[in-house]
Amino acid sequence: MRVTIELSPFLRSVAGVLAAVLMLPINSVAPQKGPQGRAPQPLILEGQGSFYVGGRLKHTPATSGSRNDPFGIEDDIMIDQMYVQYQVPQNHGTHVAVVMVHGCCLSGKTWETTPDGRMGWSEYFLRQGRPVYIPDQTSRGRSGFDASAINQARLGAVPSTSIPNVFTFGRRAAWKIFRLGPEYPKAFPDEQFPVGAFDELAKQVIPDLNATLSNPNPTYANLAALGVQLKGAVLMGHSESGFFPERAALVDAAGVRGIISIEGYCPTTLGQRELAGLARIPILLVFADHLSDIPEIPGARALADCRTFVRQVIDAGGDAIVLHLPEAGLKGNSHMLMQDLNNLTIADLVLAWIDKHVERSR
Amino acid sequence: MRVTIELSPFLRSVAGVLAAVLMLPINSVAPQKGPQGRAPQPLILEGQGSFYVGGRLKHTPATSGSRNDPFGIEDDIMIDQMYVQYQVPQNHGTHVAVVMVHGCCLSGKTWETTPDGRMGWSEYFLRQGRPVYIPDQTSRGRSGFDASAINQARLGAVPSTSIPNVFTFGRRAAWKIFRLGPEYPKAFPDEQFPVGAFDELAKQVIPDLNATLSNPNPTYANLAALGVQLKGAVLMGHSESGFFPERAALVDAAGVRGIISIEGYCPTTLGQRELAGLARIPILLVFADHLSDIPEIPGARALADCRTFVRQVIDAGGDAIVLHLPEAGLKGNSHMLMQDLNNLTIADLVLAWIDKHVERSR
């Protein structure tokens, strides 16, 4: 069976990790309880900070949608930049940096404290010795966006149909998109997302302004440049950005040491040259549970397409694998698996894959 | 002379700090050089994380500006929430937490690594033992915003004049607003902002969507709630948010232990009841240099109004003071003084004020 063949080498390594994880008491990872949260051990950092990658000047006729600005509203603004926040743990040794990219209608917050106040993946990876870099996608959050078209419409200079679509979703849709259950507010019986904290997840959902961007999305090139700047990094995407690491590698693979695509979508029509390029990079694709249980969500189709993509990469000589969590014994995980109750168990699987496929391959 | 009377007690305490600072070699604070920056000593944290304050559900007819959404575009979205990122240093003792709020067209990035890669105030305050909380203002950055009106205009459901003004500024305006010099790209001879890194500052400038908010700005109540949640905090605002700490205290002063208003604007028409409330909280107002040197910028007026406000608070029995940096011997500082070349010297003055006026007053 093809699926078993793809998974078995990884599952063997996973089994040991799972066993190790299961021997730890679950409270060995202390929860963060909101502000002034106390971690069990101090977090010791060699450094931290933030910076922007990319960006270009654009001359705009509408820095504002009001002509009353004393400076005028025609000027050069910076667009397409990508904000990146980073932390480097003291004992990182030779570990490769991990870049964690959020999905649609979300921000770098995705990887921080969970909605119910537990430790997120960014801090957990740090505590496992990994330098962690958290961008806000170009045109999202602290990266800013180009509001020119919106302002021009307000001024009457362009028709309102010229406004880029500003996409977000409300809580009824979010319940299904995040696969918390069949219908708001009913949860799947084995649901791993902390549904009691759903309102806190809803606060993370912010407008997606990717429609303001040029094509191809500048985030691809920005991620590629970040990898080069870091002299090599594992790029991790989620959902909307699930395939961004591959797209970044197709722009410039020089800094892409590994690719992790979480709950994303895979094209199945890449050419041989593209597949040959991706075949030089270890690739892990992670899928959670209930992929077929919500009619509006094409989860099973996404998994099938990604299995096809994996087969194409393997046929091109690459190292690609699908980790479908239920097949690894983890049931009930949501689309927001990095925030689920067992999020650190899944993190351990990802870290084990990095150790085996990225770092030991050096 | 009134100014001297207001300043002298503080200047006396400042003098000692300045002397101590000047005895340190300037490179005793190591620079952050972009990604993987190395700080001289490890940063040891008791905890860190992020969370949202506030937020409410709003029923919207337009979660998106396209009717093709499979989930429909009518739903309940979360609005008015405020994202807060925090770090608590290991040796914080009994130090009061400091909340640092950014100004117009900026985000929490304001307080992080400077445009030329030096340490920002957030890390410096941490290294001085202060728990630091960095919000993105409600409707900015990772806090998200309500895009309903923009989407409704795109759909033709409302006229484009209903679109809230999305305000930002370009680099010619930024040069003057940040008071880097009389005209882009000419810098003041004594300019303290690292003008060679101006493009990196321009990348921090993002659209301001405060016009999408209800009145009063929900950030006031969110900051007040944050102070209560922290069981007391010093609130610090800058520029647009310069007076937000006072506004927060006027909503609920229970959690406001101290107020720092940097390069902001002061109303001079507060009533006796409001002034009596503010008179119970130590207040520091900081102004930089070149206040009168750019015709479009009402800097001298802002300083004069804040001196009036200080006098009113003092008359109401309060402890309020203006720190005009040139009077303390610091020349050439910009509107972005927390990013200037001497930013940590200014931080020391602010920290000394907290020690003396907030913490020793407990």
PDB file of C-alpha atoms in Angstrom, chain A residues 43-313:
ATOM      1  CA  LEU A  43      14.077  30.720  29.194  1.00  0.00           C
ATOM      2  CA  ILE A  44      17.669  31.683  28.421  1.00  0.00           C
ATOM      3  CA  LEU A  45      18.187  33.571  25.193  1.00  0.00           C
ATOM      4  CA  GLU A  46      21.395  34.382  23.398  1.00  0.00           C
ATOM      5  CA  GLY A  47      19.560  37.097  21.502  1.00  0.00           C
ATOM      6  CA  GLN A  48      16.240  38.330  20.198  1.00  0.00           C
ATOM      7  CA  GLY A  49      14.873  41.121  18.075  1.00  0.00           C
ATOM      8  CA  SER A  50      12.959  41.954  14.933  1.00  0.00           C
ATOM      9  CA  PHE A  51      13.626  43.253  11.442  1.00  0.00           C
ATOM     10  CA  TYR A  52      12.060  43.532   8.019  1.00  0.00           C
ATOM     11  CA  VAL A  53      12.884  41.498   4.927  1.00  0.00           C
ATOM     12  CA  GLY A  54      12.272  42.938   1.469  1.00  0.00           C
ATOM     13  CA  GLY A  55      10.173  45.975   0.709  1.00  0.00           C
ATOM     14  CA  ARG A  56      10.185  48.461  -2.152  1.00  0.00           C
ATOM     15  CA  LEU A  57       9.151  52.048  -2.649  1.00  0.00           C
ATOM     16  CA  LYS A  58       5.917  52.766  -4.473  1.00  0.00           C
ATOM     17  CA  HIS A  59       4.715  56.166  -5.546  1.00  0.00           C
ATOM     18  CA  THR A  60       1.117  56.508  -4.458  1.00  0.00           C
ATOM     19  CA  PRO A  61      -1.455  59.229  -5.113  1.00  0.00           C
ATOM     20  CA  ALA A  62      -3.263  58.368  -1.889  1.00  0.00           C
ATOM     21  CA  THR A  63      -1.316  57.863   1.330  1.00  0.00           C
ATOM     22  CA  SER A  64      -4.623  58.784   2.893  1.00  0.00           C
ATOM     23  CA  GLY A  65      -8.263  58.897   1.842  1.00  0.00           C
ATOM     24  CA  SER A  66      -8.626  62.516   2.893  1.00  0.00           C
ATOM     25  CA  ARG A  67      -7.305  65.518   1.007  1.00  0.00           C
ATOM     26  CA  ASN A  68      -6.931  67.485   4.256  1.00  0.00           C
ATOM     27  CA  ASP A  69      -3.517  66.065   5.100  1.00  0.00           C
ATOM     28  CA  PRO A  70      -1.074  68.978   5.659  1.00  0.00           C
ATOM     29  CA  PHE A  71       1.686  66.973   3.967  1.00  0.00           C
ATOM     30  CA  GLY A  72      -0.375  66.161   0.903  1.00  0.00           C
ATOM     31  CA  ILE A  73      -1.349  62.613   0.041  1.00  0.00           C
ATOM     32  CA  GLU A  74       1.025  61.946  -2.840  1.00  0.00           C
ATOM     33  CA  ASP A  75       4.292  60.398  -1.677  1.00  0.00           C
ATOM     34  CA  ASP A  76       6.499  57.300  -1.806  1.00  0.00           C
ATOM     35  CA  ILE A  77       5.451  54.556   0.578  1.00  0.00           C
ATOM     36  CA  MET A  78       7.212  51.318   1.442  1.00  0.00           C
ATOM     37  CA  ILE A  79       5.313  48.180   0.454  1.00  0.00           C
ATOM     38  CA  ASP A  80       5.947  44.424   0.233  1.00  0.00           C
ATOM     39  CA  GLN A  81       8.148  44.321   3.345  1.00  0.00           C
ATOM     40  CA  MET A  82       7.835  41.349   5.727  1.00  0.00           C
ATOM     41  CA  TYR A  83       8.147  41.776   9.490  1.00  0.00           C
ATOM     42  CA  VAL A  84      10.130  39.057  11.264  1.00  0.00           C
ATOM     43  CA  GLN A  85      10.517  38.576  15.011  1.00  0.00           C
ATOM     44  CA  TYR A  86      13.195  36.189  16.238  1.00  0.00           C
ATOM     45  CA  GLN A  87      14.673  34.567  19.305  1.00  0.00           C
ATOM     46  CA  VAL A  88      17.862  32.542  19.561  1.00  0.00           C
ATOM     47  CA  PRO A  89      18.164  30.248  22.587  1.00  0.00           C
ATOM     48  CA  GLN A  90      21.427  30.094  24.454  1.00  0.00           C
ATOM     49  CA  ASN A  91      22.119  26.428  23.819  1.00  0.00           C
ATOM     50  CA  HIS A  92      21.234  26.232  20.144  1.00  0.00           C
ATOM     51  CA  GLY A  93      24.410  24.393  19.207  1.00  0.00           C
ATOM     52  CA  THR A  94      24.318  23.770  15.472  1.00  0.00           C
ATOM     53  CA  HIS A  95      20.544  23.552  15.237  1.00  0.00           C
ATOM     54  CA  VAL A  96      19.031  25.001  12.084  1.00  0.00           C
ATOM     55  CA  ALA A  97      16.695  28.000  12.505  1.00  0.00           C
ATOM     56  CA  VAL A  98      12.978  27.377  12.038  1.00  0.00           C
ATOM     57  CA  VAL A  99      10.793  29.982  10.296  1.00  0.00           C
ATOM     58  CA  MET A 100       7.095  29.649  11.201  1.00  0.00           C
ATOM     59  CA  VAL A 101       4.612  31.251   8.796  1.00  0.00           C
ATOM     60  CA  HIS A 102       0.951  31.693   9.716  1.00  0.00           C
ATOM     61  CA  GLY A 103      -2.102  31.065   7.548  1.00  0.00           C
ATOM     62  CA  CYS A 104      -5.036  33.035   6.226  1.00  0.00           C
ATOM     63  CA  CYS A 105      -6.584  35.685   8.389  1.00  0.00           C
ATOM     64  CA  LEU A 106      -4.047  35.027  11.090  1.00  0.00           C
ATOM     65  CA  SER A 107      -0.683  36.485  12.129  1.00  0.00           C
ATOM     66  CA  GLY A 108       2.516  35.415  13.854  1.00  0.00           C
ATOM     67  CA  LYS A 109       0.344  35.103  16.970  1.00  0.00           C
ATOM     68  CA  THR A 110      -0.541  31.615  15.655  1.00  0.00           C
ATOM     69  CA  TRP A 111       2.678  30.200  17.090  1.00  0.00           C
ATOM     70  CA  GLU A 112       2.646  31.947  20.470  1.00  0.00           C
ATOM     71  CA  THR A 113       0.657  31.261  23.642  1.00  0.00           C
ATOM     72  CA  THR A 114      -2.389  29.124  22.807  1.00  0.00           C
ATOM     73  CA  PRO A 115      -5.929  30.512  23.175  1.00  0.00           C
ATOM     74  CA  ASP A 116      -6.262  28.713  26.525  1.00  0.00           C
ATOM     75  CA  GLY A 117      -2.902  29.971  27.807  1.00  0.00           C
ATOM     76  CA  ARG A 118      -0.564  27.038  27.137  1.00  0.00           C
ATOM     77  CA  MET A 119       2.872  27.168  25.566  1.00  0.00           C
ATOM     78  CA  GLY A 120       2.878  27.571  21.793  1.00  0.00           C
ATOM     79  CA  TRP A 121       5.278  26.125  19.257  1.00  0.00           C
ATOM     80  CA  SER A 122       7.551  29.177  19.101  1.00  0.00           C
ATOM     81  CA  GLU A 123       8.568  28.917  22.754  1.00  0.00           C
ATOM     82  CA  TYR A 124       8.600  25.120  22.708  1.00  0.00           C
ATOM     83  CA  PHE A 125      10.948  25.000  19.712  1.00  0.00           C
ATOM     84  CA  LEU A 126      13.154  27.574  21.469  1.00  0.00           C
ATOM     85  CA  ARG A 127      13.259  25.377  24.556  1.00  0.00           C
ATOM     86  CA  GLN A 128      14.397  22.539  22.299  1.00  0.00           C
ATOM     87  CA  GLY A 129      17.368  24.657  21.207  1.00  0.00           C
ATOM     88  CA  ARG A 130      16.026  25.986  17.905  1.00  0.00           C
ATOM     89  CA  PRO A 131      16.416  29.587  16.779  1.00  0.00           C
ATOM     90  CA  VAL A 132      12.858  30.630  15.875  1.00  0.00           C
ATOM     91  CA  TYR A 133      11.830  33.287  13.350  1.00  0.00           C
ATOM     92  CA  ILE A 134       8.189  34.387  13.191  1.00  0.00           C
ATOM     93  CA  PRO A 135       7.097  36.554  10.241  1.00  0.00           C
ATOM     94  CA  ASP A 136       3.841  38.306   9.674  1.00  0.00           C
ATOM     95  CA  GLN A 137       3.083  37.586   6.014  1.00  0.00           C
ATOM     96  CA  THR A 138       3.677  40.517   3.687  1.00  0.00           C
ATOM     97  CA  SER A 139       0.474  42.665   3.842  1.00  0.00           C
ATOM     98  CA  ARG A 140      -0.564  41.276   7.244  1.00  0.00           C
ATOM     99  CA  GLY A 141      -0.157  42.412  10.850  1.00  0.00           C
ATOM    100  CA  ARG A 142       3.033  44.327  11.558  1.00  0.00           C
ATOM    101  CA  SER A 143       4.137  44.015   7.930  1.00  0.00           C
ATOM    102  CA  GLY A 144       1.549  46.597   6.901  1.00  0.00           C
ATOM    103  CA  PHE A 145      -0.219  46.729   3.546  1.00  0.00           C
ATOM    104  CA  ASP A 146      -0.785  49.008   0.586  1.00  0.00           C
ATOM    105  CA  ALA A 147      -4.021  50.923   1.232  1.00  0.00           C
ATOM    106  CA  SER A 148      -3.741  53.040  -1.934  1.00  0.00           C
ATOM    107  CA  ALA A 149      -6.667  51.466  -3.797  1.00  0.00           C
ATOM    108  CA  ILE A 150      -8.952  51.684  -0.766  1.00  0.00           C
ATOM    109  CA  ASN A 151      -8.067  55.346  -0.298  1.00  0.00           C
ATOM    110  CA  GLN A 152      -8.458  56.111  -3.993  1.00  0.00           C
ATOM    111  CA  ALA A 153     -11.940  54.588  -3.897  1.00  0.00           C
ATOM    112  CA  ARG A 154     -12.805  56.707  -0.856  1.00  0.00           C
ATOM    113  CA  LEU A 155     -11.617  59.788  -2.750  1.00  0.00           C
ATOM    114  CA  GLY A 156     -13.746  58.841  -5.760  1.00  0.00           C
ATOM    115  CA  ALA A 157     -10.674  58.513  -7.976  1.00  0.00           C
ATOM    116  CA  VAL A 158     -11.392  54.857  -8.799  1.00  0.00           C
ATOM    117  CA  PRO A 159     -14.611  52.852  -8.717  1.00  0.00           C
ATOM    118  CA  SER A 160     -15.313  50.883  -5.543  1.00  0.00           C
ATOM    119  CA  THR A 161     -15.025  47.697  -7.577  1.00  0.00           C
ATOM    120  CA  SER A 162     -11.281  48.449  -7.709  1.00  0.00           C
ATOM    121  CA  ILE A 163     -10.990  47.819  -3.973  1.00  0.00           C
ATOM    122  CA  PRO A 164      -9.067  44.595  -3.342  1.00  0.00           C
ATOM    123  CA  ASN A 165     -11.078  41.968  -1.533  1.00  0.00           C
ATOM    124  CA  VAL A 166     -10.338  42.133   2.186  1.00  0.00           C
ATOM    125  CA  PHE A 167     -10.999  38.607   3.338  1.00  0.00           C
ATOM    126  CA  THR A 168     -11.785  37.330   6.796  1.00  0.00           C
ATOM    127  CA  PHE A 169     -14.281  34.943   8.317  1.00  0.00           C
ATOM    128  CA  GLY A 170     -16.673  34.970  11.241  1.00  0.00           C
ATOM    129  CA  ARG A 171     -17.103  32.431  13.969  1.00  0.00           C
ATOM    130  CA  ARG A 172     -19.622  30.147  12.262  1.00  0.00           C
ATOM    131  CA  ALA A 173     -17.238  29.766   9.334  1.00  0.00           C
ATOM    132  CA  ALA A 174     -14.195  29.628  11.625  1.00  0.00           C
ATOM    133  CA  TRP A 175     -15.658  26.687  13.511  1.00  0.00           C
ATOM    134  CA  LYS A 176     -15.701  24.687  10.270  1.00  0.00           C
ATOM    135  CA  ILE A 177     -12.511  26.056   8.708  1.00  0.00           C
ATOM    136  CA  PHE A 178     -10.564  25.212  11.851  1.00  0.00           C
ATOM    137  CA  ARG A 179     -12.431  21.842  11.966  1.00  0.00           C
ATOM    138  CA  LEU A 180     -13.583  22.111  15.553  1.00  0.00           C
ATOM    139  CA  GLY A 181     -16.825  20.302  14.828  1.00  0.00           C
ATOM    140  CA  PRO A 182     -19.595  19.755  12.294  1.00  0.00           C
ATOM    141  CA  GLU A 183     -21.448  22.986  13.113  1.00  0.00           C
ATOM    142  CA  TYR A 184     -20.911  25.858  15.558  1.00  0.00           C
ATOM    143  CA  PRO A 185     -20.881  25.349  18.530  1.00  0.00           C
ATOM    144  CA  LYS A 186     -20.936  21.520  18.390  1.00  0.00           C
ATOM    145  CA  ALA A 187     -17.450  19.983  18.747  1.00  0.00           C
ATOM    146  CA  PHE A 188     -16.274  16.597  17.478  1.00  0.00           C
ATOM    147  CA  PRO A 189     -16.313  14.111  20.401  1.00  0.00           C
ATOM    148  CA  ASP A 190     -12.532  13.621  20.182  1.00  0.00           C
ATOM    149  CA  GLU A 191     -11.761  17.265  19.380  1.00  0.00           C
ATOM    150  CA  GLN A 192      -8.247  18.269  20.500  1.00  0.00           C
ATOM    151  CA  PHE A 193      -8.673  22.021  20.098  1.00  0.00           C
ATOM    152  CA  PRO A 194      -9.463  23.739  23.417  1.00  0.00           C
ATOM    153  CA  VAL A 195     -12.953  24.717  22.290  1.00  0.00           C
ATOM    154  CA  GLY A 196     -13.698  26.465  25.579  1.00  0.00           C
ATOM    155  CA  ALA A 197     -11.209  29.119  24.452  1.00  0.00           C
ATOM    156  CA  PHE A 198     -12.764  29.536  21.000  1.00  0.00           C
ATOM    157  CA  ASP A 199     -13.440  33.252  21.552  1.00  0.00           C
ATOM    158  CA  GLU A 200      -9.712  33.762  22.078  1.00  0.00           C
ATOM    159  CA  LEU A 201      -9.035  32.041  18.758  1.00  0.00           C
ATOM    160  CA  ALA A 202     -11.653  34.282  17.138  1.00  0.00           C
ATOM    161  CA  LYS A 203      -9.636  37.298  18.330  1.00  0.00           C
ATOM    162  CA  GLN A 204      -6.657  35.997  16.347  1.00  0.00           C
ATOM    163  CA  VAL A 205      -8.676  36.081  13.112  1.00  0.00           C
ATOM    164  CA  ILE A 206      -7.806  39.330  11.323  1.00  0.00           C
ATOM    165  CA  PRO A 207      -8.364  40.616   7.778  1.00  0.00           C
ATOM    166  CA  ASP A 208      -6.291  39.033   5.013  1.00  0.00           C
ATOM    167  CA  LEU A 209      -5.086  41.662   2.542  1.00  0.00           C
ATOM    168  CA  ASN A 210      -3.187  39.352   0.174  1.00  0.00           C
ATOM    169  CA  ALA A 211      -5.443  40.601  -2.623  1.00  0.00           C
ATOM    170  CA  THR A 212      -3.568  43.910  -2.404  1.00  0.00           C
ATOM    171  CA  LEU A 213      -0.329  42.148  -3.405  1.00  0.00           C
ATOM    172  CA  SER A 214       1.220  41.700  -6.798  1.00  0.00           C
ATOM    173  CA  ASN A 215       1.503  38.236  -8.325  1.00  0.00           C
ATOM    174  CA  PRO A 216       3.503  36.194  -7.400  1.00  0.00           C
ATOM    175  CA  ASN A 217       2.955  36.931  -3.718  1.00  0.00           C
ATOM    176  CA  PRO A 218       6.093  38.797  -2.496  1.00  0.00           C
ATOM    177  CA  THR A 219       6.071  36.660   0.657  1.00  0.00           C
ATOM    178  CA  TYR A 220       7.637  33.842  -1.407  1.00  0.00           C
ATOM    179  CA  ALA A 221      10.693  35.911  -2.303  1.00  0.00           C
ATOM    180  CA  ASN A 222      10.848  37.394   1.190  1.00  0.00           C
ATOM    181  CA  LEU A 223      10.910  33.928   2.750  1.00  0.00           C
ATOM    182  CA  ALA A 224      13.603  32.833   0.310  1.00  0.00           C
ATOM    183  CA  ALA A 225      15.661  35.924   1.180  1.00  0.00           C
ATOM    184  CA  LEU A 226      15.198  35.262   4.883  1.00  0.00           C
ATOM    185  CA  GLY A 227      16.538  31.735   4.425  1.00  0.00           C
ATOM    186  CA  VAL A 228      19.605  33.093   2.645  1.00  0.00           C
ATOM    187  CA  GLN A 229      20.091  35.762   5.335  1.00  0.00           C
ATOM    188  CA  LEU A 230      20.001  33.030   8.002  1.00  0.00           C
ATOM    189  CA  LYS A 231      22.467  30.910   6.009  1.00  0.00           C
ATOM    190  CA  GLY A 232      19.903  28.139   5.950  1.00  0.00           C
ATOM    191  CA  ALA A 233      16.572  27.581   7.680  1.00  0.00           C
ATOM    192  CA  VAL A 234      13.669  25.193   7.864  1.00  0.00           C
ATOM    193  CA  LEU A 235      10.622  26.979   6.442  1.00  0.00           C
ATOM    194  CA  MET A 236       7.273  25.989   7.920  1.00  0.00           C
ATOM    195  CA  GLY A 237       3.933  27.091   6.478  1.00  0.00           C
ATOM    196  CA  HIS A 238       0.361  26.566   7.610  1.00  0.00           C
ATOM    197  CA  SER A 239      -2.917  26.426   5.704  1.00  0.00           C
ATOM    198  CA  GLU A 240      -2.894  29.367   3.256  1.00  0.00           C
ATOM    199  CA  SER A 241       0.893  29.448   3.613  1.00  0.00           C
ATOM    200  CA  GLY A 242       1.234  25.656   3.688  1.00  0.00           C
ATOM    201  CA  PHE A 243       2.911  25.578   0.289  1.00  0.00           C
ATOM    202  CA  PHE A 244       4.755  28.919   0.722  1.00  0.00           C
ATOM    203  CA  PRO A 245       7.991  27.138   1.741  1.00  0.00           C
ATOM    204  CA  GLU A 246       7.976  25.237  -1.550  1.00  0.00           C
ATOM    205  CA  ARG A 247       7.170  28.459  -3.423  1.00  0.00           C
ATOM    206  CA  ALA A 248      10.051  30.175  -1.624  1.00  0.00           C
ATOM    207  CA  ALA A 249      12.400  27.353  -2.596  1.00  0.00           C
ATOM    208  CA  LEU A 250      11.277  27.679  -6.216  1.00  0.00           C
ATOM    209  CA  VAL A 251      12.296  31.360  -6.068  1.00  0.00           C
ATOM    210  CA  ASP A 252      15.670  30.601  -4.450  1.00  0.00           C
ATOM    211  CA  ALA A 253      16.468  27.334  -2.699  1.00  0.00           C
ATOM    212  CA  ALA A 254      19.885  28.481  -1.433  1.00  0.00           C
ATOM    213  CA  GLY A 255      18.665  29.120   2.118  1.00  0.00           C
ATOM    214  CA  VAL A 256      15.974  26.450   2.354  1.00  0.00           C
ATOM    215  CA  ARG A 257      17.319  23.516   4.363  1.00  0.00           C
ATOM    216  CA  GLY A 258      13.980  21.863   4.982  1.00  0.00           C
ATOM    217  CA  ILE A 259      10.267  22.351   4.268  1.00  0.00           C
ATOM    218  CA  ILE A 260       7.328  21.690   6.560  1.00  0.00           C
ATOM    219  CA  SER A 261       3.835  22.194   5.133  1.00  0.00           C
ATOM    220  CA  ILE A 262       1.066  21.971   7.707  1.00  0.00           C
ATOM    221  CA  GLU A 263      -2.537  21.490   6.613  1.00  0.00           C
ATOM    222  CA  GLY A 264      -1.884  23.140   3.267  1.00  0.00           C
ATOM    223  CA  TYR A 265      -2.717  22.491  -0.329  1.00  0.00           C
ATOM    224  CA  CYS A 266      -0.409  20.969  -2.948  1.00  0.00           C
ATOM    225  CA  PRO A 267      -0.353  21.579  -6.668  1.00  0.00           C
ATOM    226  CA  THR A 268      -0.055  18.363  -8.659  1.00  0.00           C
ATOM    227  CA  THR A 269       1.029  19.938 -11.922  1.00  0.00           C
ATOM    228  CA  LEU A 270       4.561  21.144 -11.167  1.00  0.00           C
ATOM    229  CA  GLY A 271       7.026  20.592 -14.001  1.00  0.00           C
ATOM    230  CA  GLN A 272      10.012  18.261 -13.858  1.00  0.00           C
ATOM    231  CA  ARG A 273      12.433  21.122 -13.365  1.00  0.00           C
ATOM    232  CA  GLU A 274      10.492  22.417 -10.376  1.00  0.00           C
ATOM    233  CA  LEU A 275      10.142  18.942  -8.899  1.00  0.00           C
ATOM    234  CA  ALA A 276      13.857  18.315  -9.376  1.00  0.00           C
ATOM    235  CA  GLY A 277      14.567  21.518  -7.441  1.00  0.00           C
ATOM    236  CA  LEU A 278      12.263  20.561  -4.593  1.00  0.00           C
ATOM    237  CA  ALA A 279      13.707  17.043  -4.556  1.00  0.00           C
ATOM    238  CA  ARG A 280      16.934  18.480  -3.151  1.00  0.00           C
ATOM    239  CA  ILE A 281      15.146  19.594   0.040  1.00  0.00           C
ATOM    240  CA  PRO A 282      13.630  17.327   2.721  1.00  0.00           C
ATOM    241  CA  ILE A 283       9.876  17.920   2.834  1.00  0.00           C
ATOM    242  CA  LEU A 284       7.349  17.028   5.527  1.00  0.00           C
ATOM    243  CA  LEU A 285       3.620  17.549   5.028  1.00  0.00           C
ATOM    244  CA  VAL A 286       1.427  17.295   8.134  1.00  0.00           C
ATOM    245  CA  PHE A 287      -2.327  16.704   8.152  1.00  0.00           C
ATOM    246  CA  ALA A 288      -4.676  16.465  11.122  1.00  0.00           C
ATOM    247  CA  ASP A 289      -8.004  14.673  11.635  1.00  0.00           C
ATOM    248  CA  HIS A 290     -11.590  14.968  10.416  1.00  0.00           C
ATOM    249  CA  LEU A 291     -10.467  15.805   6.897  1.00  0.00           C
ATOM    250  CA  SER A 292     -13.696  14.449   5.389  1.00  0.00           C
ATOM    251  CA  ASP A 293     -16.136  15.381   8.114  1.00  0.00           C
ATOM    252  CA  ILE A 294     -17.128  18.904   7.064  1.00  0.00           C
ATOM    253  CA  PRO A 295     -18.695  19.117   3.605  1.00  0.00           C
ATOM    254  CA  GLU A 296     -17.436  22.647   2.796  1.00  0.00           C
ATOM    255  CA  ILE A 297     -13.817  21.768   3.642  1.00  0.00           C
ATOM    256  CA  PRO A 298     -11.839  19.947   0.931  1.00  0.00           C
ATOM    257  CA  GLY A 299      -9.540  18.315   3.476  1.00  0.00           C
ATOM    258  CA  ALA A 300      -9.480  14.841   1.955  1.00  0.00           C
ATOM    259  CA  ARG A 301      -8.787  16.351  -1.447  1.00  0.00           C
ATOM    260  CA  ALA A 302      -5.888  18.372   0.002  1.00  0.00           C
ATOM    261  CA  LEU A 303      -4.406  15.237   1.570  1.00  0.00           C
ATOM    262  CA  ALA A 304      -4.799  13.286  -1.682  1.00  0.00           C
ATOM    263  CA  ASP A 305      -3.167  16.065  -3.712  1.00  0.00           C
ATOM    264  CA  CYS A 306      -0.287  16.265  -1.253  1.00  0.00           C
ATOM    265  CA  ARG A 307       0.201  12.495  -1.458  1.00  0.00           C
ATOM    266  CA  THR A 308       0.401  12.888  -5.231  1.00  0.00           C
ATOM    267  CA  PHE A 309       2.920  15.710  -4.797  1.00  0.00           C
ATOM    268  CA  VAL A 310       4.972  13.561  -2.399  1.00  0.00           C
ATOM    269  CA  ARG A 311       5.044  10.720  -4.922  1.00  0.00           C
ATOM    270  CA  GLN A 312       6.181  13.156  -7.645  1.00  0.00           C
ATOM    271  CA  VAL A 313       9.000  14.487  -5.434  1.00  0.00           C
TER     272      VAL A 313
END
